[in-house]
């Protein structure tokens, strides 16, 4: 009798407790104060700015994967590889930006629907587009990120948030500028076989 009872108890304890519900313990847009010697207004400005550049970076990252899958033509192989390399580099930026927001005491954007509501990068069509159009879309998205990141970096420096300034300058701006170089050389109209 007691053995059966014990066996039954053990089975119940091993059962995963799923379908649990609860309240958010930190809502989006709310800050939790951390002892990092920055005022709440400085942190709020940095978190808001970082969430904007995060949304645009997630969108740019995902556009690279779309183009990695959907590209076509004589440059298929090199662009297929290049787009995936840039996707991975943008993915690193996404993680650094989101974790910077959390370490400042904010809440980072994460899910696609929330990103779509926030991003300034125009939505591309679902179908396949020619290589020059793919490259042009990516260049435009990079320029949006670069323009906002430079302005946000200056704001962060002026308000004393050196960590945010460093992330924006050293990683976001330098990384995006390098990717723009590699991309833009693909839409320079030079002869492939015979010189002009
Ligand atoms: Fe792949």
mmCIF file of C-alpha atoms and ligand atoms in Angstrom:
data_model
loop_
_atom_site.group_PDB
_atom_site.id
_atom_site.type_symbol
_atom_site.label_atom_id
_atom_site.label_comp_id
_atom_site.label_asym_id
_atom_site.label_seq_id
_atom_site.Cartn_x
_atom_site.Cartn_y
_atom_site.Cartn_z
ATOM 1 C CA UNK A 1 0.000 0.000 0.000
ATOM 2 C CA UNK A 2 2.675 2.479 1.069
ATOM 3 C CA UNK A 3 4.887 1.443 -1.897
ATOM 4 C CA UNK A 4 2.055 2.244 -4.309
ATOM 5 C CA UNK A 5 1.491 5.595 -2.597
ATOM 6 C CA UNK A 6 5.203 6.451 -2.791
ATOM 7 C CA UNK A 7 5.377 5.461 -6.455
ATOM 8 C CA UNK A 8 2.350 7.626 -7.196
ATOM 9 C CA UNK A 9 3.881 10.587 -5.343
ATOM 10 C CA UNK A 10 7.168 10.223 -7.215
ATOM 11 C CA UNK A 11 5.380 10.221 -10.567
ATOM 12 C CA UNK A 12 3.496 13.409 -9.645
ATOM 13 C CA UNK A 13 6.716 15.153 -8.565
ATOM 14 C CA UNK A 14 8.412 14.280 -11.873
ATOM 15 C CA UNK A 15 5.563 15.714 -13.950
ATOM 16 C CA UNK A 16 6.475 19.042 -15.618
ATOM 17 C CA UNK A 17 4.254 21.909 -14.496
ATOM 18 C CA UNK A 18 3.325 23.424 -17.857
ATOM 19 C CA UNK A 19 0.759 26.002 -19.051
ATOM 20 C CA UNK A 20 1.752 28.353 -16.213
ATOM 21 C CA UNK A 21 0.569 31.952 -16.320
ATOM 22 C CA UNK A 22 1.696 35.048 -14.439
ATOM 23 C CA UNK A 23 2.121 38.797 -14.595
ATOM 24 C CA UNK A 24 5.118 40.510 -16.215
ATOM 25 C CA UNK A 25 7.525 41.583 -13.491
ATOM 26 C CA UNK A 26 8.988 44.402 -15.649
ATOM 27 C CA UNK A 27 6.890 45.947 -18.378
ATOM 28 C CA UNK A 28 8.350 47.172 -21.665
ATOM 29 C CA UNK A 29 9.443 50.786 -21.310
ATOM 30 C CA UNK A 30 9.989 50.502 -17.553
ATOM 31 C CA UNK A 31 13.488 50.870 -16.113
ATOM 32 C CA UNK A 32 14.962 49.119 -13.121
ATOM 33 C CA UNK A 33 17.652 51.118 -11.344
ATOM 34 C CA UNK A 34 21.123 49.619 -11.307
ATOM 35 C CA UNK A 35 24.176 50.959 -9.401
ATOM 36 C CA UNK A 36 26.073 52.045 -12.513
ATOM 37 C CA UNK A 37 26.469 55.760 -11.723
ATOM 38 C CA UNK A 38 24.178 56.975 -14.519
ATOM 39 C CA UNK A 39 21.048 59.078 -13.961
ATOM 40 C CA UNK A 40 17.605 57.710 -14.852
ATOM 41 C CA UNK A 41 17.179 60.266 -17.637
ATOM 42 C CA UNK A 42 20.483 59.289 -19.256
ATOM 43 C CA UNK A 43 19.634 55.591 -19.008
ATOM 44 C CA UNK A 44 16.141 56.181 -20.429
ATOM 45 C CA UNK A 45 17.558 58.029 -23.441
ATOM 46 C CA UNK A 46 20.111 55.266 -24.076
ATOM 47 C CA UNK A 47 17.555 52.450 -23.700
ATOM 48 C CA UNK A 48 15.089 54.157 -26.070
ATOM 49 C CA UNK A 49 17.839 54.796 -28.636
ATOM 50 C CA UNK A 50 19.246 51.281 -28.337
ATOM 51 C CA UNK A 51 15.796 49.713 -28.830
ATOM 52 C CA UNK A 52 15.386 51.696 -32.056
ATOM 53 C CA UNK A 53 18.757 50.623 -33.444
ATOM 54 C CA UNK A 54 18.022 47.073 -32.207
ATOM 55 C CA UNK A 55 14.756 46.938 -34.181
ATOM 56 C CA UNK A 56 16.509 48.196 -37.310
ATOM 57 C CA UNK A 57 19.435 45.796 -36.820
ATOM 58 C CA UNK A 58 17.104 42.791 -36.395
ATOM 59 C CA UNK A 59 15.329 43.822 -39.607
ATOM 60 C CA UNK A 60 18.620 44.243 -41.481
ATOM 61 C CA UNK A 61 19.860 40.891 -40.129
ATOM 62 C CA UNK A 62 16.703 39.129 -41.313
ATOM 63 C CA UNK A 63 16.864 40.839 -44.720
ATOM 64 C CA UNK A 64 20.346 39.348 -45.134
ATOM 65 C CA UNK A 65 18.952 35.841 -44.529
ATOM 66 C CA UNK A 66 16.083 36.469 -46.962
ATOM 67 C CA UNK A 67 18.583 37.522 -49.630
ATOM 68 C CA UNK A 68 20.916 34.615 -48.744
ATOM 69 C CA UNK A 69 18.079 32.224 -49.604
ATOM 70 C CA UNK A 70 16.530 34.068 -52.534
ATOM 71 C CA UNK A 71 19.491 35.436 -54.532
ATOM 72 C CA UNK A 72 20.028 34.303 -58.149
ATOM 73 C CA UNK A 73 22.336 34.651 -61.151
ATOM 74 C CA UNK A 74 26.070 34.412 -61.994
ATOM 75 C CA UNK A 75 27.079 35.813 -58.573
ATOM 76 C CA UNK A 76 24.820 33.372 -56.704
ATOM 77 C CA UNK A 77 27.579 31.542 -54.855
ATOM 78 C CA UNK A 78 29.586 34.543 -53.652
ATOM 79 C CA UNK A 79 26.508 36.536 -52.648
ATOM 80 C CA UNK A 80 24.916 33.495 -50.988
ATOM 81 C CA UNK A 81 28.056 33.253 -48.800
ATOM 82 C CA UNK A 82 28.539 37.006 -48.289
ATOM 83 C CA UNK A 83 24.911 37.563 -47.252
ATOM 84 C CA UNK A 84 25.192 34.769 -44.695
ATOM 85 C CA UNK A 85 28.487 36.178 -43.319
ATOM 86 C CA UNK A 86 26.883 39.584 -42.867
ATOM 87 C CA UNK A 87 23.810 37.906 -41.282
ATOM 88 C CA UNK A 88 26.052 36.303 -38.653
ATOM 89 C CA UNK A 89 27.829 39.617 -37.959
ATOM 90 C CA UNK A 90 24.495 41.451 -37.632
ATOM 91 C CA UNK A 91 23.309 38.678 -35.308
ATOM 92 C CA UNK A 92 26.265 39.414 -33.018
ATOM 93 C CA UNK A 93 25.273 43.100 -33.010
ATOM 94 C CA UNK A 94 21.665 42.175 -32.166
ATOM 95 C CA UNK A 95 22.856 40.245 -29.106
ATOM 96 C CA UNK A 96 25.225 43.027 -27.982
ATOM 97 C CA UNK A 97 22.522 45.706 -28.357
ATOM 98 C CA UNK A 98 19.834 43.667 -26.553
ATOM 99 C CA UNK A 99 22.189 42.774 -23.703
ATOM 100 C CA UNK A 100 23.307 46.415 -23.353
ATOM 101 C CA UNK A 101 19.624 47.404 -22.935
ATOM 102 C CA UNK A 102 19.153 44.749 -20.233
ATOM 103 C CA UNK A 103 22.365 45.701 -18.404
ATOM 104 C CA UNK A 104 21.229 49.335 -18.324
ATOM 105 C CA UNK A 105 18.033 48.148 -16.585
ATOM 106 C CA UNK A 106 15.709 48.391 -19.578
ATOM 107 C CA UNK A 107 13.697 45.802 -21.498
ATOM 108 C CA UNK A 108 14.876 44.897 -24.996
ATOM 109 C CA UNK A 109 12.590 44.372 -27.962
ATOM 110 C CA UNK A 110 12.692 40.770 -29.136
ATOM 111 C CA UNK A 111 9.765 39.415 -31.123
ATOM 112 C CA UNK A 112 9.162 39.935 -34.846
ATOM 113 C CA UNK A 113 5.771 41.646 -34.502
ATOM 114 C CA UNK A 114 7.185 44.183 -32.027
ATOM 115 C CA UNK A 115 10.230 44.752 -34.243
ATOM 116 C CA UNK A 116 7.985 45.298 -37.278
ATOM 117 C CA UNK A 117 6.029 47.997 -35.409
ATOM 118 C CA UNK A 118 9.237 49.839 -34.510
ATOM 119 C CA UNK A 119 11.717 49.555 -37.380
ATOM 120 C CA UNK A 120 12.369 52.427 -39.787
ATOM 121 C CA UNK A 121 13.601 50.025 -42.514
ATOM 122 C CA UNK A 122 11.009 49.698 -45.311
ATOM 123 C CA UNK A 123 9.389 46.268 -45.608
ATOM 124 C CA UNK A 124 10.608 44.335 -48.680
ATOM 125 C CA UNK A 125 8.161 42.193 -50.719
ATOM 126 C CA UNK A 126 7.839 38.488 -49.871
ATOM 127 C CA UNK A 127 8.961 37.402 -53.353
ATOM 128 C CA UNK A 128 12.402 37.257 -54.993
ATOM 129 C CA UNK A 129 14.072 40.368 -56.407
ATOM 130 C CA UNK A 130 17.038 40.859 -58.742
ATOM 131 C CA UNK A 131 20.538 41.189 -57.252
ATOM 132 C CA UNK A 132 20.895 44.985 -57.821
ATOM 133 C CA UNK A 133 17.591 45.497 -55.991
ATOM 134 C CA UNK A 134 18.630 43.208 -53.138
ATOM 135 C CA UNK A 135 21.910 45.111 -52.763
ATOM 136 C CA UNK A 136 20.164 48.496 -52.962
ATOM 137 C CA UNK A 137 17.683 47.515 -50.232
ATOM 138 C CA UNK A 138 20.525 46.404 -47.979
ATOM 139 C CA UNK A 139 22.521 49.591 -48.617
ATOM 140 C CA UNK A 140 19.475 51.700 -47.743
ATOM 141 C CA UNK A 141 18.939 49.769 -44.496
ATOM 142 C CA UNK A 142 22.625 50.174 -43.584
ATOM 143 C CA UNK A 143 22.400 53.925 -44.138
ATOM 144 C CA UNK A 144 19.361 54.176 -41.836
ATOM 145 C CA UNK A 145 21.295 52.344 -39.112
ATOM 146 C CA UNK A 146 24.463 54.415 -39.645
ATOM 147 C CA UNK A 147 22.642 57.738 -39.570
ATOM 148 C CA UNK A 148 20.800 56.978 -36.334
ATOM 149 C CA UNK A 149 23.771 55.234 -34.692
ATOM 150 C CA UNK A 150 26.074 58.247 -35.240
ATOM 151 C CA UNK A 151 23.507 60.623 -33.767
ATOM 152 C CA UNK A 152 22.851 58.261 -30.814
ATOM 153 C CA UNK A 153 26.595 57.822 -30.222
ATOM 154 C CA UNK A 154 27.052 61.597 -29.965
ATOM 155 C CA UNK A 155 24.100 61.801 -27.518
ATOM 156 C CA UNK A 156 25.539 58.993 -25.384
ATOM 157 C CA UNK A 157 28.977 60.636 -25.296
ATOM 158 C CA UNK A 158 27.501 64.028 -24.381
ATOM 159 C CA UNK A 159 25.500 62.523 -21.502
ATOM 160 C CA UNK A 160 28.362 60.415 -20.119
ATOM 161 C CA UNK A 161 27.118 56.960 -21.177
ATOM 162 C CA UNK A 162 30.525 55.866 -22.493
ATOM 163 C CA UNK A 163 29.588 52.180 -22.675
ATOM 164 C CA UNK A 164 26.699 52.849 -25.056
ATOM 165 C CA UNK A 165 28.862 55.253 -27.062
ATOM 166 C CA UNK A 166 31.589 52.606 -27.391
ATOM 167 C CA UNK A 167 29.150 49.880 -28.508
ATOM 168 C CA UNK A 168 27.623 52.180 -31.124
ATOM 169 C CA UNK A 169 30.954 53.468 -32.467
ATOM 170 C CA UNK A 170 33.204 50.407 -32.211
ATOM 171 C CA UNK A 171 30.696 47.720 -33.165
ATOM 172 C CA UNK A 172 27.588 49.132 -34.852
ATOM 173 C CA UNK A 173 29.106 51.979 -36.902
ATOM 174 C CA UNK A 174 32.393 50.308 -37.838
ATOM 175 C CA UNK A 175 30.684 46.980 -38.584
ATOM 176 C CA UNK A 176 28.001 48.533 -40.779
ATOM 177 C CA UNK A 177 30.514 50.711 -42.646
ATOM 178 C CA UNK A 178 32.590 47.639 -43.524
ATOM 179 C CA UNK A 179 29.544 45.721 -44.756
ATOM 180 C CA UNK A 180 28.532 48.709 -46.892
ATOM 181 C CA UNK A 181 31.977 48.589 -48.564
ATOM 182 C CA UNK A 182 31.631 44.891 -49.438
ATOM 183 C CA UNK A 183 28.057 45.354 -50.696
ATOM 184 C CA UNK A 184 28.505 48.532 -52.676
ATOM 185 C CA UNK A 185 31.372 47.094 -54.752
ATOM 186 C CA UNK A 186 28.790 44.650 -56.161
ATOM 187 C CA UNK A 187 26.855 47.440 -57.861
ATOM 188 C CA UNK A 188 29.831 49.177 -59.481
ATOM 189 C CA UNK A 189 29.384 48.838 -63.237
ATOM 190 C CA UNK A 190 32.832 47.614 -64.360
ATOM 191 C CA UNK A 191 33.402 45.194 -67.273
ATOM 192 C CA UNK A 192 33.477 41.500 -66.362
ATOM 193 C CA UNK A 193 35.535 40.162 -69.289
ATOM 194 C CA UNK A 194 36.656 42.865 -71.768
ATOM 195 C CA UNK A 195 38.017 46.280 -70.707
ATOM 196 C CA UNK A 196 36.270 49.392 -71.998
HETATM 197 FE FE1 LIG B 1 22.141 28.823 -45.417
#
